[in-house]
């Protein structure tokens, strides 16, 4: 009998089919046959939960139908918010007729009330950014919310209605280049999320393999950059230093975390134009725990994608020297979120629990942390659980940038400095700065940014 192989992810585990750049990359790398697709009709797409220990025992399903809405303990907070928001006077803070940026928490509190902001806003923020929704910029992190208020002339619900009436309309820009998606776009019709048979590394491994055979590409793995210099000559030529070599460059693309880039650039007192705002945003540290039970999913959890946990009513606890477990942000039901890669996988259940983010760091051992999570799962899922057959724990330090209020303005100022071609020490558009800390943290955002690199060279 062949042993069962199960893939567990240390980072992202699913993608949404809304990034055309990612679909294009899948097509160009020939990964169609490796796709695992979850349809919008599946329980994973339809059923999502919150864990609200102060409201009810077990999980609370986020209602997606009128019948479920009437039975939901969330109905009062949702009904009041949705019915009253269109009646509220537009209350955006403006400067020179331009809406000012604000946090996600501020935006939702202003339009829907503090209850919606804490329960739904903080949970959403935990699931995507592992951050405090009171710090995260709504314009940078959730631009669609800002756009809906703009379309609704200051009222979000009216913006949603206008969006529904204009579904399918899309503004074309002169910079749009057609995406070579082949038949991948057709494969994604009706798909909620997707991944790959070998996990997310299938995409990066295939990309590295394809680049390795290109005659004009040289890949250097595990070779960190220790410094970037600009020569004070007529051409302002660029030099990249590594522990092993010095490279002359006409252009540089940095996808490094912004604070890391800041540390290897010329010092602020040099003649080189200083790049602003590289250290403006902090980054969340996240612990990921994958758990495998030797039992089918229906024995472990309800059918659905998983659940998120809002910010505690009293706020995040303060750091302490007393042994304290990490705060839990949410759990993904991996065995339901994606189809089984083989029939034997259906005998097992995979869960992934995310911890940390805005919560204080833990001083528990890994074994103590696993015990804490299993106790939590027993309460949240409302059932006794068997002992797991496998656990895998990863600690990711400073892995997700928190795009604080004013992020878009700061990035605009950074681009101005990068593109300035006048004067001594100007970068003249030869350094491009992209990555999760610039234009968005999703895989699709990062691939799109990479696709657009060099468009002005």
XYZ file of C-alpha atoms in Angstrom:
457
model
C 0.000 0.000 0.000
C 1.355 3.399 -1.021
C 1.801 5.893 1.862
C -0.413 8.982 1.800
C 1.409 12.227 1.059
C -0.124 15.413 2.442
C 1.069 18.919 1.621
C 1.113 21.524 4.380
C 1.856 25.167 3.714
C 4.040 27.451 5.811
C 2.668 30.552 4.081
C -0.147 31.339 1.622
C -2.226 28.273 0.736
C -4.853 29.496 -1.737
C -5.163 32.191 -4.388
C -8.188 33.983 -5.773
C -8.572 34.051 -9.573
C -8.786 37.861 -9.663
C -5.146 38.484 -10.579
C -4.723 38.274 -14.341
C -0.964 38.556 -13.926
C -0.951 35.333 -11.885
C -3.175 33.533 -14.410
C -0.846 34.667 -17.176
C 2.166 33.312 -15.287
C 0.420 29.965 -14.771
C -0.244 29.763 -18.504
C 3.277 30.753 -19.533
C 4.783 28.180 -17.167
C 2.399 25.444 -18.357
C 0.960 24.666 -14.932
C -2.652 24.069 -15.998
C -2.525 20.376 -15.138
C -1.214 21.126 -11.646
C -4.171 23.286 -10.594
C -6.490 22.400 -7.713
C -9.756 24.328 -8.097
C -12.433 25.056 -5.510
C -15.762 26.071 -7.142
C -17.935 28.883 -5.812
C -20.666 26.316 -5.124
C -18.493 24.396 -2.645
C -18.988 24.638 1.144
C -15.562 26.266 1.377
C -16.770 29.138 -0.791
C -20.205 29.435 0.824
C -19.502 28.808 4.513
C -17.282 31.035 6.608
C -17.340 31.480 10.346
C -16.394 33.743 13.215
C -15.433 32.590 16.670
C -17.185 34.862 19.178
C -16.669 33.268 22.604
C -18.570 36.057 24.384
C -21.601 35.693 22.087
C -22.140 31.938 21.785
C -20.372 28.626 22.204
C -18.725 27.195 19.130
C -18.565 28.900 15.746
C -20.921 31.540 14.369
C -21.628 31.236 10.662
C -21.507 34.447 8.652
C -24.973 34.485 7.026
C -25.095 34.294 3.243
C -28.867 33.838 2.809
C -31.931 35.629 4.153
C -33.009 32.575 6.160
C -29.601 32.222 7.756
C -29.539 35.960 8.425
C -32.791 35.812 10.408
C -31.401 33.049 12.640
C -27.939 34.539 13.066
C -26.785 36.121 16.341
C -25.143 38.694 14.071
C -28.469 39.886 12.635
C -28.921 42.849 14.990
C -25.519 44.348 14.367
C -25.712 43.732 10.622
C -29.313 44.800 10.101
C -28.877 48.091 11.924
C -25.646 48.841 10.057
C -26.952 48.074 6.557
C -30.278 49.885 7.000
C -28.912 53.039 8.594
C -25.741 53.581 6.549
C -27.521 54.878 3.415
C -29.379 57.362 5.606
C -26.270 58.775 7.234
C -24.950 62.078 6.023
C -21.666 61.691 4.134
C -19.007 62.304 6.772
C -15.662 61.859 5.072
C -12.886 64.117 6.304
C -11.697 66.203 3.381
C -8.689 68.340 2.532
C -8.873 70.460 -0.621
C -11.915 68.427 -1.722
C -9.904 65.182 -1.458
C -10.928 62.510 1.093
C -8.287 61.982 3.752
C -6.947 58.522 4.428
C -8.010 56.748 7.616
C -7.766 53.362 9.275
C -10.057 50.484 8.382
C -11.489 50.666 11.896
C -12.186 54.386 11.553
C -13.853 53.912 8.158
C -16.181 51.126 9.295
C -16.965 52.864 12.599
C -17.839 56.064 10.767
C -20.181 54.422 8.262
C -21.451 51.267 10.005
C -20.744 51.701 13.705
C -18.051 50.479 16.115
C -19.645 47.024 16.450
C -19.217 46.228 12.763
C -15.719 47.711 12.862
C -14.592 45.501 15.740
C -16.373 42.248 14.876
C -16.006 42.207 11.103
C -13.257 44.738 10.379
C -10.745 43.428 12.881
C -11.459 39.806 11.906
C -10.936 40.600 8.219
C -7.727 42.402 9.066
C -6.528 39.410 11.106
C -7.152 37.082 8.185
C -5.379 39.136 5.520
C -2.759 41.279 7.241
C -2.445 39.782 10.753
C -2.589 43.377 11.946
C -4.569 45.827 14.060
C -7.398 47.296 11.980
C -6.987 50.551 13.924
C -3.587 51.053 12.238
C -4.219 49.727 8.729
C -4.913 52.230 5.949
C -8.272 51.607 4.300
C -7.128 53.194 1.037
C -3.982 51.064 0.807
C -5.233 47.769 2.248
C -8.898 47.717 1.199
C -9.186 50.234 -1.637
C -12.512 48.779 -2.823
C -14.205 50.065 0.347
C -12.897 53.558 -0.266
C -13.981 53.336 -3.915
C -17.509 52.219 -2.960
C -17.930 55.239 -0.716
C -16.668 57.431 -3.543
C -19.122 55.879 -6.041
C -21.959 56.275 -3.563
C -21.191 59.971 -3.049
C -20.246 59.331 0.552
C -22.554 56.347 1.183
C -21.111 52.834 0.900
C -24.400 50.964 0.383
C -25.322 53.224 -2.533
C -21.866 52.561 -3.938
C -22.494 48.810 -3.725
C -25.812 49.198 -5.545
C -24.192 51.255 -8.308
C -21.420 48.671 -8.580
C -23.977 45.873 -8.991
C -25.841 47.814 -11.665
C -22.585 48.393 -13.553
C -21.211 44.874 -13.078
C -18.783 43.895 -15.791
C -17.821 47.452 -16.686
C -14.099 48.136 -16.528
C -12.106 51.230 -17.246
C -9.381 50.701 -19.799
C -6.118 52.580 -19.463
C -3.438 53.332 -21.979
C -0.971 51.298 -19.905
C -3.023 48.110 -20.117
C -1.181 45.338 -21.900
C -3.129 42.224 -22.854
C -2.577 39.235 -20.590
C -1.585 35.960 -22.218
C -3.762 33.696 -20.087
C -4.409 30.981 -22.688
C -7.221 28.734 -21.480
C -6.446 29.395 -17.787
C -9.018 32.187 -17.671
C -11.685 29.783 -18.891
C -10.587 27.175 -16.320
C -11.124 29.759 -13.592
C -14.750 30.493 -14.429
C -16.846 29.694 -11.397
C -13.764 29.146 -9.215
C -13.559 30.658 -5.730
C -9.951 29.810 -4.855
C -7.217 27.617 -6.262
C -3.810 26.175 -5.515
C -1.472 23.527 -6.956
C -1.032 19.792 -6.438
C 2.418 20.274 -4.982
C 1.470 23.333 -2.962
C 2.236 26.980 -3.624
C 5.920 26.266 -4.224
C 4.854 24.701 -7.537
C 4.561 28.227 -8.912
C 7.893 29.544 -7.624
C 9.782 26.343 -8.475
C 8.458 26.424 -12.047
C 9.401 30.092 -12.388
C 12.942 29.452 -11.131
C 13.307 26.469 -13.483
C 12.131 28.526 -16.458
C 14.476 31.417 -15.662
C 17.428 29.049 -15.218
C 17.304 28.022 -18.890
C 17.163 31.593 -20.216
C 20.477 32.544 -21.843
C 20.286 36.134 -20.621
C 19.530 35.241 -16.969
C 21.896 34.277 -14.161
C 20.368 33.181 -10.857
C 22.313 33.443 -7.600
C 20.568 31.732 -4.690
C 21.450 32.374 -1.062
C 23.690 35.341 -1.918
C 22.559 38.349 0.067
C 23.154 41.944 -0.991
C 25.258 43.843 1.515
C 25.159 47.243 -0.123
C 24.087 49.402 -3.074
C 26.238 52.339 -4.126
C 25.998 55.120 -6.657
C 29.233 56.412 -8.136
C 29.731 60.169 -8.149
C 30.513 60.283 -11.858
C 28.850 61.584 -14.999
C 26.705 58.460 -15.388
C 25.930 58.013 -11.671
C 26.586 54.314 -12.255
C 25.252 51.792 -9.766
C 27.166 49.103 -7.906
C 25.745 46.112 -6.025
C 27.868 44.465 -3.336
C 27.436 40.888 -2.124
C 29.723 38.893 0.212
C 31.184 37.203 -2.891
C 31.330 39.834 -5.608
C 30.748 43.373 -6.799
C 28.363 43.897 -9.709
C 27.976 46.909 -11.973
C 24.321 47.562 -12.823
C 22.453 49.826 -15.214
C 19.164 49.169 -13.403
C 18.138 47.528 -10.133
C 14.821 46.058 -9.034
C 14.368 45.600 -5.294
C 11.629 43.354 -3.932
C 13.200 43.360 -0.458
C 11.270 44.366 2.657
C 11.557 48.152 2.750
C 13.504 48.325 6.061
C 15.982 45.781 4.639
C 16.442 47.922 1.533
C 16.938 50.994 3.715
C 19.787 49.254 5.551
C 21.806 48.557 2.377
C 21.377 51.924 0.638
C 23.933 54.737 0.877
C 23.761 56.571 4.198
C 21.445 59.611 4.412
C 24.424 61.973 4.709
C 25.918 60.835 1.374
C 25.442 62.727 -1.888
C 22.893 60.124 -3.066
C 19.264 61.227 -2.916
C 17.753 59.722 0.253
C 14.734 57.438 -0.245
C 11.974 58.464 2.163
C 9.495 56.369 4.172
C 11.253 52.993 3.884
C 10.885 52.435 7.636
C 7.450 54.045 8.078
C 5.489 50.792 8.338
C 5.984 48.008 10.878
C 5.506 44.355 9.951
C 3.533 41.644 11.709
C 5.135 38.455 12.952
C 2.993 35.365 12.486
C 3.197 31.821 13.805
C 1.638 29.165 11.568
C 0.663 25.789 12.990
C -0.415 22.999 10.640
C -2.225 20.072 12.260
C -3.167 16.734 10.693
C -5.725 14.407 12.274
C -6.225 10.793 11.238
C -9.957 11.329 10.797
C -12.124 12.599 7.922
C -13.006 16.321 7.937
C -16.678 15.763 8.885
C -15.463 14.328 12.199
C -13.399 17.411 13.003
C -15.065 20.592 11.744
C -18.165 21.880 9.938
C -17.943 22.207 6.148
C -16.480 25.587 5.243
C -13.327 27.572 4.604
C -12.511 28.249 8.241
C -13.034 30.945 10.869
C -11.553 34.226 12.031
C -11.481 35.739 15.500
C -12.156 39.464 16.026
C -10.156 41.745 18.284
C -11.073 41.155 21.944
C -13.739 43.536 23.227
C -11.273 44.868 25.802
C -8.520 45.199 23.205
C -5.258 43.323 22.756
C -3.510 42.353 25.995
C -0.400 44.220 27.053
C 2.988 42.496 26.889
C 3.900 40.617 30.069
C 6.712 38.498 31.489
C 4.196 35.892 32.638
C 4.126 32.820 30.328
C 1.326 33.655 27.904
C 0.165 31.879 24.740
C 0.074 33.749 21.463
C -3.266 35.235 20.485
C -5.064 33.188 17.831
C -6.151 35.028 14.681
C -8.069 32.279 12.893
C -8.060 28.788 11.429
C -8.259 27.491 7.851
C -9.977 24.153 7.188
C -7.424 23.087 4.584
C -9.109 19.755 3.836
C -12.255 21.622 2.807
C -10.672 24.720 1.276
C -9.147 22.696 -1.569
C -10.116 19.402 -3.240
C -8.204 16.281 -2.258
C -5.150 15.538 -4.357
C -5.815 11.806 -4.029
C -8.615 9.597 -2.599
C -6.488 8.539 0.381
C -6.257 12.167 1.546
C -9.968 12.098 2.412
C -9.147 9.932 5.423
C -7.247 12.826 7.016
C -8.072 16.350 8.135
C -5.671 19.265 7.733
C -6.078 22.489 9.710
C -3.881 25.568 9.780
C -4.004 27.932 12.758
C -2.555 31.455 12.539
C -1.302 33.181 15.680
C 0.470 36.393 16.668
C 0.133 39.538 14.592
C -1.040 42.379 16.847
C -0.924 40.186 19.953
C 2.132 40.313 22.258
C 4.840 37.759 21.578
C 4.617 34.456 23.434
C 7.194 32.997 25.776
C 5.751 29.480 25.680
C 7.672 26.554 24.253
C 6.517 25.099 20.934
C 5.030 22.065 22.718
C 3.110 24.309 25.106
C 1.877 26.366 22.165
C 0.547 23.273 20.375
C -1.270 22.207 23.568
C -2.804 25.690 23.872
C -4.028 25.574 20.254
C -5.573 22.118 20.644
C -7.462 23.306 23.749
C -8.711 26.287 21.763
C -9.832 24.103 18.846
C -11.814 21.867 21.183
C -13.760 24.907 22.427
C -14.152 26.617 19.063
C -15.226 23.481 17.185
C -17.386 22.253 20.074
C -16.199 18.653 19.964
C -13.550 16.359 21.368
C -10.619 15.964 19.026
C -8.306 13.000 18.543
C -4.593 13.461 19.062
C -2.981 14.836 15.906
C -0.693 12.546 13.931
C 1.426 15.433 12.654
C 2.036 19.034 13.713
C 4.301 21.525 11.966
C 5.111 24.918 13.461
C 6.673 27.914 11.701
C 7.572 31.273 13.236
C 7.658 34.027 10.571
C 9.246 37.200 11.924
C 8.154 40.540 10.410
C 6.578 38.808 7.421
C 3.513 40.957 6.566
C 3.845 44.756 6.259
C 1.212 46.836 8.035
C 0.298 49.557 5.509
C -0.384 52.379 7.925
C -2.598 55.394 7.313
C -1.037 57.651 4.691
C 0.764 54.783 2.940
C -0.311 55.732 -0.597
C 0.894 59.318 -0.155
C 4.215 58.094 1.228
C 4.701 55.700 -1.692
C 3.889 58.501 -4.123
C 6.636 60.617 -2.539
C 9.028 57.653 -2.735
C 8.309 57.199 -6.451
C 8.925 60.892 -7.083
C 12.403 60.610 -5.606
C 13.135 57.398 -7.532
C 12.007 58.923 -10.843
C 13.677 62.319 -10.415
C 16.370 62.719 -13.085
C 17.733 66.115 -12.169
C 20.741 66.933 -10.049
C 23.589 65.142 -8.347
C 22.689 61.863 -6.677
C 19.360 61.455 -8.494
C 18.235 57.869 -9.077
C 16.915 58.718 -12.572
C 14.393 55.870 -12.617
C 17.079 53.174 -12.526
C 16.036 51.714 -9.166
C 12.557 50.194 -8.980
C 11.167 49.384 -5.542
C 8.361 46.843 -5.431
C 7.113 44.141 -3.098
C 4.551 43.533 -0.381
C 5.460 46.722 1.473
C 4.778 48.938 -1.546
C 1.721 48.001 -3.572
C -0.080 45.188 -1.764
C 0.703 42.016 0.167
C -1.110 39.408 -1.933
C 0.716 37.045 -4.290
C -1.231 38.585 -7.174
C -0.205 42.119 -6.193
C 3.456 41.125 -6.117
C 3.314 39.313 -9.474
C 1.544 42.278 -11.074
C 4.203 44.648 -9.731
C 6.919 42.423 -11.168
C 5.164 42.335 -14.520
C 5.158 46.125 -14.724
C 8.805 46.558 -13.754
C 10.875 48.375 -16.321
C 7.921 49.721 -18.282
C 9.617 53.157 -18.378
C 13.170 51.940 -19.053
